[in-house]
mmCIF file of C-alpha atoms (C1' of nucleotides) in Angstrom:
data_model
loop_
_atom_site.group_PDB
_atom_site.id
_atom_site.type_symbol
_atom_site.label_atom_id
_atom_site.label_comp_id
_atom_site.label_asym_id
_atom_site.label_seq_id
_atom_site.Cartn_x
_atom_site.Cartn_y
_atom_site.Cartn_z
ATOM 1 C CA UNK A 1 13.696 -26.923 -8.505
ATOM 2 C CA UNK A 2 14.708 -23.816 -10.536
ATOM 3 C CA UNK A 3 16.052 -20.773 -9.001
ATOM 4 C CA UNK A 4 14.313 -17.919 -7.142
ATOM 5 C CA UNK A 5 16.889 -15.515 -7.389
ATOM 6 C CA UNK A 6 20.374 -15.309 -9.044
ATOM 7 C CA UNK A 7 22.792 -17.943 -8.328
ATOM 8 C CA UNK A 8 25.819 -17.026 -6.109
ATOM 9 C CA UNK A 9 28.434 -15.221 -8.011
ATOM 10 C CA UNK A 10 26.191 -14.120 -10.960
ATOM 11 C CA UNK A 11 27.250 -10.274 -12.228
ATOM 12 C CA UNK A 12 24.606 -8.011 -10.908
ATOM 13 C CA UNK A 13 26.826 -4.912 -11.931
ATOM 14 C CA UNK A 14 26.034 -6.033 -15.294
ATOM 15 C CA UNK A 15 22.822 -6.286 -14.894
ATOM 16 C CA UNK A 16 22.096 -3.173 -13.628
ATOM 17 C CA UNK A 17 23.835 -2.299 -17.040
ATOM 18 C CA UNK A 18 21.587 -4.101 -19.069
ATOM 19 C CA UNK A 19 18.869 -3.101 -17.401
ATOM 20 C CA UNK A 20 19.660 0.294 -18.043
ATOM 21 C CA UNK A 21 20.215 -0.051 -21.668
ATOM 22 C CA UNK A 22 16.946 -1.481 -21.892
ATOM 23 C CA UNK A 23 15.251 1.374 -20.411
ATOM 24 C CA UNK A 24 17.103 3.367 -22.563
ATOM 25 C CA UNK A 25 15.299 1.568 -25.443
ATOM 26 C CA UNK A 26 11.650 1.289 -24.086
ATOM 27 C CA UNK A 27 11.973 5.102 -23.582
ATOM 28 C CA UNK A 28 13.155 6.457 -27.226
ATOM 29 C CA UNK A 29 10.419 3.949 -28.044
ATOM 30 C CA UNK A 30 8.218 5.787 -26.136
ATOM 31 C CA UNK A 31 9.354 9.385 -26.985
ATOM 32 C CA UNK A 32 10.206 9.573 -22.943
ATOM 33 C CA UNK A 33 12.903 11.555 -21.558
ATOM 34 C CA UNK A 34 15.037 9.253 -19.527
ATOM 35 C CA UNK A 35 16.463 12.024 -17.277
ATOM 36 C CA UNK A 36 19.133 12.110 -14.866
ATOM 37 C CA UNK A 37 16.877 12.165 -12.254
ATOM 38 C CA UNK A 38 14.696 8.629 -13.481
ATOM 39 C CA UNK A 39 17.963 7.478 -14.207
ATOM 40 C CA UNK A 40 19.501 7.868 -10.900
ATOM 41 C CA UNK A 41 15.907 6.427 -9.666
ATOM 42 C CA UNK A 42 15.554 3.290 -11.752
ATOM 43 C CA UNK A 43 19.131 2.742 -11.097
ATOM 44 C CA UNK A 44 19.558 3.126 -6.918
ATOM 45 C CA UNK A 45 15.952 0.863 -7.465
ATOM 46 C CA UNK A 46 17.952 -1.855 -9.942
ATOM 47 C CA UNK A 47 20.568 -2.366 -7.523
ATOM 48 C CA UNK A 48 18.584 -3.534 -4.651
ATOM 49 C CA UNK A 49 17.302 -7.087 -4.593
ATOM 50 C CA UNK A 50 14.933 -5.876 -2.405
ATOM 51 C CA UNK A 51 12.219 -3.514 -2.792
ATOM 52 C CA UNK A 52 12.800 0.167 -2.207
ATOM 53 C CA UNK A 53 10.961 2.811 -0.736
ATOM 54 C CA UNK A 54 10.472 6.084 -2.057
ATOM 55 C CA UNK A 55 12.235 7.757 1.306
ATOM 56 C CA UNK A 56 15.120 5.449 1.194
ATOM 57 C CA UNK A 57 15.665 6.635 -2.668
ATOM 58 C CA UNK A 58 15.229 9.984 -1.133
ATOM 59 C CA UNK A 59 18.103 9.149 1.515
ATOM 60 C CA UNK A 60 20.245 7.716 -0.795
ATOM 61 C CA UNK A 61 19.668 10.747 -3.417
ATOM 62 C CA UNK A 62 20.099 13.752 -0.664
ATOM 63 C CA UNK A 63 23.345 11.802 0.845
ATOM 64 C CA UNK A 64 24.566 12.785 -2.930
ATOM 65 C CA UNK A 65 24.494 16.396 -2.485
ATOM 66 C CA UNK A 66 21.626 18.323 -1.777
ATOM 67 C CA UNK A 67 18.206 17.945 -0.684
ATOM 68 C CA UNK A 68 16.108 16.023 -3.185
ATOM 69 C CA UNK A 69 12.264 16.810 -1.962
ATOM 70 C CA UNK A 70 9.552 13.675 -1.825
ATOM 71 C CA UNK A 71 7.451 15.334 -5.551
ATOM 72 C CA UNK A 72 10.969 14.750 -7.097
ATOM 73 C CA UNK A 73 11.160 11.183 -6.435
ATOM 74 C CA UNK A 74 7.270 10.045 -6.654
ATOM 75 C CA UNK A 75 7.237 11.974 -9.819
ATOM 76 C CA UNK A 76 10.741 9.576 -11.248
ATOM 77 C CA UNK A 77 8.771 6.409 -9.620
ATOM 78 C CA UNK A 78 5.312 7.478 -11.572
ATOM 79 C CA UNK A 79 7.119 7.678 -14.649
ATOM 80 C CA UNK A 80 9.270 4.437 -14.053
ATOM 81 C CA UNK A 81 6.172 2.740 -13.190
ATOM 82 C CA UNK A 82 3.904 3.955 -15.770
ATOM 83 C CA UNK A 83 6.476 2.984 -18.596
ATOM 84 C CA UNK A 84 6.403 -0.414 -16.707
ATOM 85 C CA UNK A 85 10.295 -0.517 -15.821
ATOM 86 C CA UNK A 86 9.850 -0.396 -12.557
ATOM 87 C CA UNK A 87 6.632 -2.037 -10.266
ATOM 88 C CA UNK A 88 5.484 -1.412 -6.992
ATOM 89 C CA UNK A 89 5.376 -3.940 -4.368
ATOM 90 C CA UNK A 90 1.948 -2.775 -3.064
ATOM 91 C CA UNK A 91 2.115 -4.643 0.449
ATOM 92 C CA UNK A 92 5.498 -2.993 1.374
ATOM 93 C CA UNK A 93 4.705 0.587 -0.514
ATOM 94 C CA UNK A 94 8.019 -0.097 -2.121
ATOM 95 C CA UNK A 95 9.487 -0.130 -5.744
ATOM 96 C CA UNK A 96 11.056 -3.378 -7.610
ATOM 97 C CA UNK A 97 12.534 -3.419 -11.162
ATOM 98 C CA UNK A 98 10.868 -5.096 -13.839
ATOM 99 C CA UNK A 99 13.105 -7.591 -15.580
ATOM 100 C CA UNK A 100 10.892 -7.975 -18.993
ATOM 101 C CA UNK A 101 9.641 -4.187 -19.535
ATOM 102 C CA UNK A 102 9.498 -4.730 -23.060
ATOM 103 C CA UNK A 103 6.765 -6.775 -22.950
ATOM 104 C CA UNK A 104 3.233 -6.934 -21.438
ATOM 105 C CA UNK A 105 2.998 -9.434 -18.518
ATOM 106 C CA UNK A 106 1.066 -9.919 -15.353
ATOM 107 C CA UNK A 107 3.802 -10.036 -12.808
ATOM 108 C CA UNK A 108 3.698 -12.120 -9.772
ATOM 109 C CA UNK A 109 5.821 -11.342 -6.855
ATOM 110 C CA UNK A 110 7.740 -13.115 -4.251
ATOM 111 C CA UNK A 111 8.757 -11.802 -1.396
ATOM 112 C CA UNK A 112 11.446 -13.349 1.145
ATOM 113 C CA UNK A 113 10.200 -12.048 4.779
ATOM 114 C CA UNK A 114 13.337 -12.983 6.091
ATOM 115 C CA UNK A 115 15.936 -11.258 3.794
ATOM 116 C CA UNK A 116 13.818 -9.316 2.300
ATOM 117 C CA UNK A 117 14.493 -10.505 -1.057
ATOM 118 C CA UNK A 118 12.066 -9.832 -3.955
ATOM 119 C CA UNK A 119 11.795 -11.929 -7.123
ATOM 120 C CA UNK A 120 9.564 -11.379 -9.843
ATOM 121 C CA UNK A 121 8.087 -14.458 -11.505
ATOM 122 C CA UNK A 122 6.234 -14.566 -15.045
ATOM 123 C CA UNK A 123 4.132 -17.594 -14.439
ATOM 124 C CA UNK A 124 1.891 -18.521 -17.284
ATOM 125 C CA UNK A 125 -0.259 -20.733 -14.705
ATOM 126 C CA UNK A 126 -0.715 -18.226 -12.548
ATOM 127 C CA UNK A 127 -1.842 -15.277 -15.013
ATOM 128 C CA UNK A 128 -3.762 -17.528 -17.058
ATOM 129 C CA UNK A 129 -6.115 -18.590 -13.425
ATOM 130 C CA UNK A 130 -6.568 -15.226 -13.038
ATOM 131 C CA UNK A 131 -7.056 -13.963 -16.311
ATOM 132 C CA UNK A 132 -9.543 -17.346 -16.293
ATOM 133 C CA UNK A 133 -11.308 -16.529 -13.454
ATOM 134 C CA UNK A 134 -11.736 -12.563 -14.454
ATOM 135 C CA UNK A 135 -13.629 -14.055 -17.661
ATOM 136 C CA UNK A 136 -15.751 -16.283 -15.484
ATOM 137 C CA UNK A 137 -17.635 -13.473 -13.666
ATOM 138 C CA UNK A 138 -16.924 -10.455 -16.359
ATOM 139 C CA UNK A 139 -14.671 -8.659 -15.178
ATOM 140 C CA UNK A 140 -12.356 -6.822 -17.553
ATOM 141 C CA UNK A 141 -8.538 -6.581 -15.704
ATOM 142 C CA UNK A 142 -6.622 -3.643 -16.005
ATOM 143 C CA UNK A 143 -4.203 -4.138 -13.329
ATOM 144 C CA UNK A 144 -3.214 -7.247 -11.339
ATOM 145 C CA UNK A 145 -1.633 -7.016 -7.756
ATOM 146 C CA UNK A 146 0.079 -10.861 -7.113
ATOM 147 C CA UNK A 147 2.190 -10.382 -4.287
ATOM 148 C CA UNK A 148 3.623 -14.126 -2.619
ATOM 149 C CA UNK A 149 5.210 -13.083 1.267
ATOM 150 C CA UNK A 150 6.737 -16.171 2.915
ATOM 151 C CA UNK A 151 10.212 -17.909 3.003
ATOM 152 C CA UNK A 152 12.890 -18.318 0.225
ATOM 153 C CA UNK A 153 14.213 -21.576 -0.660
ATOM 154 C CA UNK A 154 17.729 -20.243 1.265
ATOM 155 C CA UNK A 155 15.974 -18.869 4.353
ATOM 156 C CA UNK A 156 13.686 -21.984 4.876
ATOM 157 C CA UNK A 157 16.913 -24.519 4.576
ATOM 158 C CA UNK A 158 19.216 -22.480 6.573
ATOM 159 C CA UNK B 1 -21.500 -16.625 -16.167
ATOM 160 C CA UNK B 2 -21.458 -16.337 -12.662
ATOM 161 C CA UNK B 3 -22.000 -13.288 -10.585
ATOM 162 C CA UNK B 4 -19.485 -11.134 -8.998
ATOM 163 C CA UNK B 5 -21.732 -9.279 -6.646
ATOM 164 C CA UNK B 6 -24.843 -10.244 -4.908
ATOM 165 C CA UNK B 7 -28.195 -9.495 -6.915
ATOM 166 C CA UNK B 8 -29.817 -6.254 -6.808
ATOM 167 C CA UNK B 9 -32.340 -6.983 -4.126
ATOM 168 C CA UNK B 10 -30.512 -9.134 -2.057
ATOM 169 C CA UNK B 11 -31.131 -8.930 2.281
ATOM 170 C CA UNK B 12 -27.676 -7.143 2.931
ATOM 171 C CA UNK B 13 -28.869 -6.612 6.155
ATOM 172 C CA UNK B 14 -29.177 -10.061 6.721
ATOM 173 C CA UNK B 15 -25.976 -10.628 5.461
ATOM 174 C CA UNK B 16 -24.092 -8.401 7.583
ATOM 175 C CA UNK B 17 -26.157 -10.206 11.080
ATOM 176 C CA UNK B 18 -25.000 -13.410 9.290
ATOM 177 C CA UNK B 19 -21.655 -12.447 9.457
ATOM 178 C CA UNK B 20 -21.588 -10.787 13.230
ATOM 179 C CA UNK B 21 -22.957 -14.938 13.958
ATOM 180 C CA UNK B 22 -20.229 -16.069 12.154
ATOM 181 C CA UNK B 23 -17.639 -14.185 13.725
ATOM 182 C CA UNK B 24 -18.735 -14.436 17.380
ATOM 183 C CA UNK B 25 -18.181 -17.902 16.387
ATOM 184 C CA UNK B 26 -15.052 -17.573 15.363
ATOM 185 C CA UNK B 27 -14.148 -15.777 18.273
ATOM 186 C CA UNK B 28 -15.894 -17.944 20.795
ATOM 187 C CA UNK B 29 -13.700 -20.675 19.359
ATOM 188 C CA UNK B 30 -10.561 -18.222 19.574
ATOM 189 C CA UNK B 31 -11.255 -17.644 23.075
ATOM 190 C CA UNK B 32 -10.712 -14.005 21.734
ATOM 191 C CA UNK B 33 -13.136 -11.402 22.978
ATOM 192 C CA UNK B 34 -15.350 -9.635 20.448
ATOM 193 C CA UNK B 35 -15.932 -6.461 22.272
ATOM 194 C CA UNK B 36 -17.837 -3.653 22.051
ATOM 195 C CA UNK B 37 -15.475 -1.774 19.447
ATOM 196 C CA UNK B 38 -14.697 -4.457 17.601
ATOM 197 C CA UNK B 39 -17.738 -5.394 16.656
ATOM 198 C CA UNK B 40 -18.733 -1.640 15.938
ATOM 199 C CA UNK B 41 -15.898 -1.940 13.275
ATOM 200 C CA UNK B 42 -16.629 -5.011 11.611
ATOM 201 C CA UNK B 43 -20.710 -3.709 11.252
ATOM 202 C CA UNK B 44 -19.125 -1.060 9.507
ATOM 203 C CA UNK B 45 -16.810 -3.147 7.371
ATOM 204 C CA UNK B 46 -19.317 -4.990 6.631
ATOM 205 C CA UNK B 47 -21.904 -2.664 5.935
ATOM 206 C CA UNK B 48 -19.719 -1.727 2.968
ATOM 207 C CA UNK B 49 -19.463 -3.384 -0.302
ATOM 208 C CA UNK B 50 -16.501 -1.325 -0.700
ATOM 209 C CA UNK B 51 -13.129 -1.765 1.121
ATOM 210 C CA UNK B 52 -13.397 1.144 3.986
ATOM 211 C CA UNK B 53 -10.085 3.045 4.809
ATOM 212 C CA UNK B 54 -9.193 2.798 8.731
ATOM 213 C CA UNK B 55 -9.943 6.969 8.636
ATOM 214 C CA UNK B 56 -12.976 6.345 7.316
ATOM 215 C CA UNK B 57 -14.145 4.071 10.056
ATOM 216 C CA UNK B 58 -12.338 6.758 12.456
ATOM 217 C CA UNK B 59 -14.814 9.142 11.510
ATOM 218 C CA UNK B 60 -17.867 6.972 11.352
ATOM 219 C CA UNK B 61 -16.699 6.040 14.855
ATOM 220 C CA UNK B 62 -15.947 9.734 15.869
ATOM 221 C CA UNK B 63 -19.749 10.590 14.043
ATOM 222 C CA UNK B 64 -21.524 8.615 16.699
ATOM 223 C CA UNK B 65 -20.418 10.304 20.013
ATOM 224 C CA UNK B 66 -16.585 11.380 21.173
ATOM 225 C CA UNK B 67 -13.941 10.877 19.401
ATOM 226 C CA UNK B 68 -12.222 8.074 18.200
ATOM 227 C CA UNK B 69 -8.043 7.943 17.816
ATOM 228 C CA UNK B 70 -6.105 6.089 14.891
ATOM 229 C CA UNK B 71 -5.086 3.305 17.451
ATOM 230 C CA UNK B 72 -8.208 2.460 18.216
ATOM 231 C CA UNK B 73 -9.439 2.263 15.040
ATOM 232 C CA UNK B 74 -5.695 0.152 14.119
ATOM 233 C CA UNK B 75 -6.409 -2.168 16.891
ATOM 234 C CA UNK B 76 -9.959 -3.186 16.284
ATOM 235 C CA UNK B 77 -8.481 -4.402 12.609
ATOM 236 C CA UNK B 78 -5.377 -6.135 13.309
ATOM 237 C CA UNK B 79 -7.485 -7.779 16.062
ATOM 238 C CA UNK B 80 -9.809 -8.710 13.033
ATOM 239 C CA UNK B 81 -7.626 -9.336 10.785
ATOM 240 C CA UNK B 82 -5.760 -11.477 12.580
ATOM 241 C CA UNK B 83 -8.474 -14.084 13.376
ATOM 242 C CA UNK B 84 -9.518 -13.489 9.448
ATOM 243 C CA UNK B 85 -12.575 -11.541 9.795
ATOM 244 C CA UNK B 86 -11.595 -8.980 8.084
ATOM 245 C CA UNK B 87 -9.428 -8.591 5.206
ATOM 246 C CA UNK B 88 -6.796 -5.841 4.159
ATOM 247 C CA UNK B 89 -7.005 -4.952 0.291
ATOM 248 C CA UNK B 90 -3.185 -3.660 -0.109
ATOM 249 C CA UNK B 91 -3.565 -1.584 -3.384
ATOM 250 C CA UNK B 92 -6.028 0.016 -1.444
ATOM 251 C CA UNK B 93 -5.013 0.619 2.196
ATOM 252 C CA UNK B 94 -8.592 -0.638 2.972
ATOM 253 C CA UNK B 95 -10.453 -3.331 4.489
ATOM 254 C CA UNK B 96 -13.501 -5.336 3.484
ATOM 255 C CA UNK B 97 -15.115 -8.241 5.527
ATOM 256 C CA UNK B 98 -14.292 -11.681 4.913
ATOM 257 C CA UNK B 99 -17.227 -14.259 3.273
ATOM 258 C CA UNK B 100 -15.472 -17.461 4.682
ATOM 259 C CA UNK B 101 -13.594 -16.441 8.101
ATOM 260 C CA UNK B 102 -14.297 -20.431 9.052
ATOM 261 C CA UNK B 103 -12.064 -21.848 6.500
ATOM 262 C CA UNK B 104 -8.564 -21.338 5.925
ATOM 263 C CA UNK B 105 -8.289 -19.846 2.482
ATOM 264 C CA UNK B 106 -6.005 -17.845 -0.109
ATOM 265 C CA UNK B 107 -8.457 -15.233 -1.196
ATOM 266 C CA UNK B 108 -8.551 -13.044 -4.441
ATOM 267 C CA UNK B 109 -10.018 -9.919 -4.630
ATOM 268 C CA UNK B 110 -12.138 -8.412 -7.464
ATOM 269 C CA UNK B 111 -11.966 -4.581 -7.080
ATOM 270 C CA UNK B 112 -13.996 -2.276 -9.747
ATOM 271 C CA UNK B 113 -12.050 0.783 -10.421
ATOM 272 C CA UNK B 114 -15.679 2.887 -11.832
ATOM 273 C CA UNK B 115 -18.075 2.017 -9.116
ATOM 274 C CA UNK B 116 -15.557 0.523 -6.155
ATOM 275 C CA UNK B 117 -16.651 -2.417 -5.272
ATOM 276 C CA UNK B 118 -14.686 -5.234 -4.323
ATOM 277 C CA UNK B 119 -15.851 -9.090 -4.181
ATOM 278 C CA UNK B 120 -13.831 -11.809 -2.550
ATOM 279 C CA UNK B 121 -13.247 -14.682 -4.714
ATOM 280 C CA UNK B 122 -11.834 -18.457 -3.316
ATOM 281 C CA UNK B 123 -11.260 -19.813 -6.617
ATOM 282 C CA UNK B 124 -9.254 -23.190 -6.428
ATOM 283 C CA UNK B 125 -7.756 -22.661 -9.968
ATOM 284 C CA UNK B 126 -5.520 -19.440 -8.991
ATOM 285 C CA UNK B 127 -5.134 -20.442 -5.506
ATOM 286 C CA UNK B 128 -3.310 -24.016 -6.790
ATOM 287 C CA UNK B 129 -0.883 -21.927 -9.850
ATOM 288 C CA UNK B 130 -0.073 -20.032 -6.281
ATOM 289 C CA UNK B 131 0.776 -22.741 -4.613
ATOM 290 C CA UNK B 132 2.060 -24.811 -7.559
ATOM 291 C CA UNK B 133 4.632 -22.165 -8.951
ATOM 292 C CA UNK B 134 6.055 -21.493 -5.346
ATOM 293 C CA UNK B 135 6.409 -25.135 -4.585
ATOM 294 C CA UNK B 136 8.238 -25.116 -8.090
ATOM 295 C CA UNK B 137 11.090 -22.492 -6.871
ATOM 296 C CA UNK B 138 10.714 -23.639 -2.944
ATOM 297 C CA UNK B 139 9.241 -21.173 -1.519
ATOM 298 C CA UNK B 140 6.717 -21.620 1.773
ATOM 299 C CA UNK B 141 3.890 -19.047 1.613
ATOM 300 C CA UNK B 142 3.019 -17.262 4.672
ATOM 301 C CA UNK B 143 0.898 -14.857 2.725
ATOM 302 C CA UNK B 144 -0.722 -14.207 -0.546
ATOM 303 C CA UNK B 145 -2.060 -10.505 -1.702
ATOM 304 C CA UNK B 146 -4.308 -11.452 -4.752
ATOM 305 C CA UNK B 147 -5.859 -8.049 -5.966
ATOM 306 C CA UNK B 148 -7.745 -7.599 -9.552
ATOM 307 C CA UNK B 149 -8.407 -3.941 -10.526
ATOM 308 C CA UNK B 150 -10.778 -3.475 -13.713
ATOM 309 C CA UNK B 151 -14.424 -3.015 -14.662
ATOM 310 C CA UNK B 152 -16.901 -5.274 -13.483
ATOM 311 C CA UNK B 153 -19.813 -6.270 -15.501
ATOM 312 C CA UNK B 154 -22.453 -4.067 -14.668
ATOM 313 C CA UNK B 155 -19.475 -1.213 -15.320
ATOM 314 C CA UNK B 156 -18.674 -2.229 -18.463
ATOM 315 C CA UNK B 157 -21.804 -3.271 -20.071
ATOM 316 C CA UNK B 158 -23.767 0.653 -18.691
ATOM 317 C "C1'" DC C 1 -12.735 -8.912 46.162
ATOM 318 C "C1'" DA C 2 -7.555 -8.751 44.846
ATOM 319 C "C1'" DG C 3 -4.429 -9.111 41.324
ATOM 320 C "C1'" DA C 4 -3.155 -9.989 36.625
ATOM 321 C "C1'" DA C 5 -4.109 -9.687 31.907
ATOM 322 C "C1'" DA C 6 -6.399 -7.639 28.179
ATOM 323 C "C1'" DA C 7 -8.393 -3.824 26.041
ATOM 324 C "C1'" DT C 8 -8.952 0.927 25.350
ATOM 325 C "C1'" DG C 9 -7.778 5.968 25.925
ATOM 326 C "C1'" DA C 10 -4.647 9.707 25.083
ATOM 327 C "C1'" DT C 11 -0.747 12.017 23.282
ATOM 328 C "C1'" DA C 12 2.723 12.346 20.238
ATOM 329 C "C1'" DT C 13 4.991 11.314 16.185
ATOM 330 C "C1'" DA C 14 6.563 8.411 12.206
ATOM 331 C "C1'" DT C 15 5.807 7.111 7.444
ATOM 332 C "C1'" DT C 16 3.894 7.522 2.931
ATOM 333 C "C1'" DA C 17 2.025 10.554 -0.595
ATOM 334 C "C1'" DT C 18 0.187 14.650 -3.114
ATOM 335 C "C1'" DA C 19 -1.365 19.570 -4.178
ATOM 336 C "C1'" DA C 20 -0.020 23.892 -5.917
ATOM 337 C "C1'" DC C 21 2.832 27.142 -7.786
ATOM 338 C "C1'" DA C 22 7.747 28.720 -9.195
ATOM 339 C "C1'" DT C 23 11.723 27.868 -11.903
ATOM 340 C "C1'" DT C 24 14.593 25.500 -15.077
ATOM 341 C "C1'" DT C 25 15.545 22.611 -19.025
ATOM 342 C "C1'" DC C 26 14.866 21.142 -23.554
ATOM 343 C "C1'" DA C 27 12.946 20.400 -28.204
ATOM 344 C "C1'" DT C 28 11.219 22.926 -32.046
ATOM 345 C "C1'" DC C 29 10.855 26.022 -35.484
ATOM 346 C "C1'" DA C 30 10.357 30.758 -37.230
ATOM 347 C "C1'" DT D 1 19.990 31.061 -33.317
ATOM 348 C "C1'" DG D 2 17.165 32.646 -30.031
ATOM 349 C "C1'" DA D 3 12.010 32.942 -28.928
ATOM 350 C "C1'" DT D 4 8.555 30.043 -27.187
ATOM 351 C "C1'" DG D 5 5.949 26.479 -25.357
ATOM 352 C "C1'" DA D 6 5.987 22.011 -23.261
ATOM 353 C "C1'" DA D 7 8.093 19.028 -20.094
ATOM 354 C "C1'" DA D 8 10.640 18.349 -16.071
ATOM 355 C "C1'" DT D 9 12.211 19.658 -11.719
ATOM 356 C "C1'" DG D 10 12.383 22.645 -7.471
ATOM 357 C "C1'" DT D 11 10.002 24.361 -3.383
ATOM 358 C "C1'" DT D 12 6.743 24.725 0.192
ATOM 359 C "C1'" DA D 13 3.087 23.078 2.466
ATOM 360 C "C1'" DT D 14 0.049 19.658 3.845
ATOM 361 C "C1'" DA D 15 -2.794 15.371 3.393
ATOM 362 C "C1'" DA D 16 -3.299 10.475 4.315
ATOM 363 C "C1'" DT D 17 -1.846 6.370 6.548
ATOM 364 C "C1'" DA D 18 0.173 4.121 10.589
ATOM 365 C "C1'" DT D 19 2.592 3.239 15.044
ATOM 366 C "C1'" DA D 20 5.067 3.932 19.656
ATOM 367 C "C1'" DT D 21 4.390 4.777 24.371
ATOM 368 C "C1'" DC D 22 2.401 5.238 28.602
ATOM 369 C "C1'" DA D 23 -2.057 5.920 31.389
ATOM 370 C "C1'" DT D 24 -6.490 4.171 32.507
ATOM 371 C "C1'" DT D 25 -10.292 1.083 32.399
ATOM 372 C "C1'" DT D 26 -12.380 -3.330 31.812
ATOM 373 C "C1'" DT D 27 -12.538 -8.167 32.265
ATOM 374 C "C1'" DC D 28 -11.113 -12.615 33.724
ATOM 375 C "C1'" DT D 29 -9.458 -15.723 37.331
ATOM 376 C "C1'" DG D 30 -8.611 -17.395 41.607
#
DNA sequence: CAGAAAATGATATATTATAACATTTCATCA
DNA sequence: TGATGAAATGTTATAATATATCATTTTCTG
């Protein structure tokens, strides 16, 4: 059985760092400004394993000094989301951040209702069925919402 | 290729009594009480080939006499959605009724972004790479959100 | 019919999201 | 290099979605 999330012990400091650094690239790529403000976004976002709401990034941004106002952080989350670096979880309203933003995928989600974990999969079977069954009735995609809620491997055992 | 939506001409009328039968049914068997409001919401639901937003059904409620509250409304679909008789479209905040509320199923949903409809597909292939690819990193589904935004085909062919 | 359980009514408020306009920051080039 | 226009952010207000809580009514059961 491969892993859902990160084994035990695994650096997530550093891959907050990486993740970063490949933002950094997708946006020169994209003539996009990665400003403080996305930056201090996409990172509170990157070091959750869960997802994140935009009014917990707004907690965690005001507790830094002074009031950041809702516009301020939708506006960072449309721009994270629209550059694909960040998704949004749409059955919890909440932000996750995209591992592989350098490429096009059809994301599917899974979703720990116990701890709350999130865990993005890139699962060929599962974006092929759909993109499959699109093509069967004509339907041209240009957005797919797969979002898996149950138990994690850990919470189910323990 | 198959259709998405029913044919142009098609008894929607008859459809939507169809349904009411199916979901007294459902509720008969339940032992769960399919009273006076809830049925007035799933007509409505159902009268839709669109997902309808719990405000919208406030005011179609509210239209008809003295008005309705959110709670209400709120109650009347997690009632319904809880037996299955309805279903919540997440992307969308909205509901739209459910085809097969007899038969346990993982359903997709086909939403046009140009003309707003949604269908409700079962289709076995994406409901077994759901299945297959969470059995693969252990993880026990309690819930799948399945949503496909794009063009249908009458959309993008006119 | 009494009493309990279920459903609905009513009021208030929490949570999520956006509209509109003002100000600041930043890249560009004259 | 500083004027200028575009992009980003700040500010205020409000819209849209959802729930908590307690009161009342309806329905089921004995």
């Amino acid at each position: 059985m491969s892993d859902l999330f990160p084994k035990k012990g695994h650096d997530h400091d550093r891959c907050v760092n990486s993740a970063l650094k490949q933002a950094e690239k997708v946006c020169m790529e994209e003539n996009a400004r990665f400003t403080d403000m996305r930056r201090k976004v996409f990172t509170l976002i990157w070091q959750s394993h869960k997802a994140v709401t935009a009014y917990e990034l707004l907690d965690a941004l005001t507790s830094e000094g002074q009031r950041v106002q809702p516009p301020t952080v939708y506006r960072a989350l449309e721009f994270l989301t629209d550059l694909g670096l960040v998704h949004r979880i749409e059955s919890l309203n909440a932000y996750f951040g995209c591992d592989r933003p350098d490429c096009e995928h059809l994301g599917q989600y899974f979703i720990c209702t116990q701890c709350g974990r999130v865990a993005e999969a890139v699962n060929e079977d599962m974006s092929n069925a759909v993109l499959k069954a699109a093509a069967q009735v004509g339907f041209s995609i240009q957005a797919t919402t797969v979002e898996i809620k149950g138990l994690c491997h850990d919470c189910a055992t323990h």
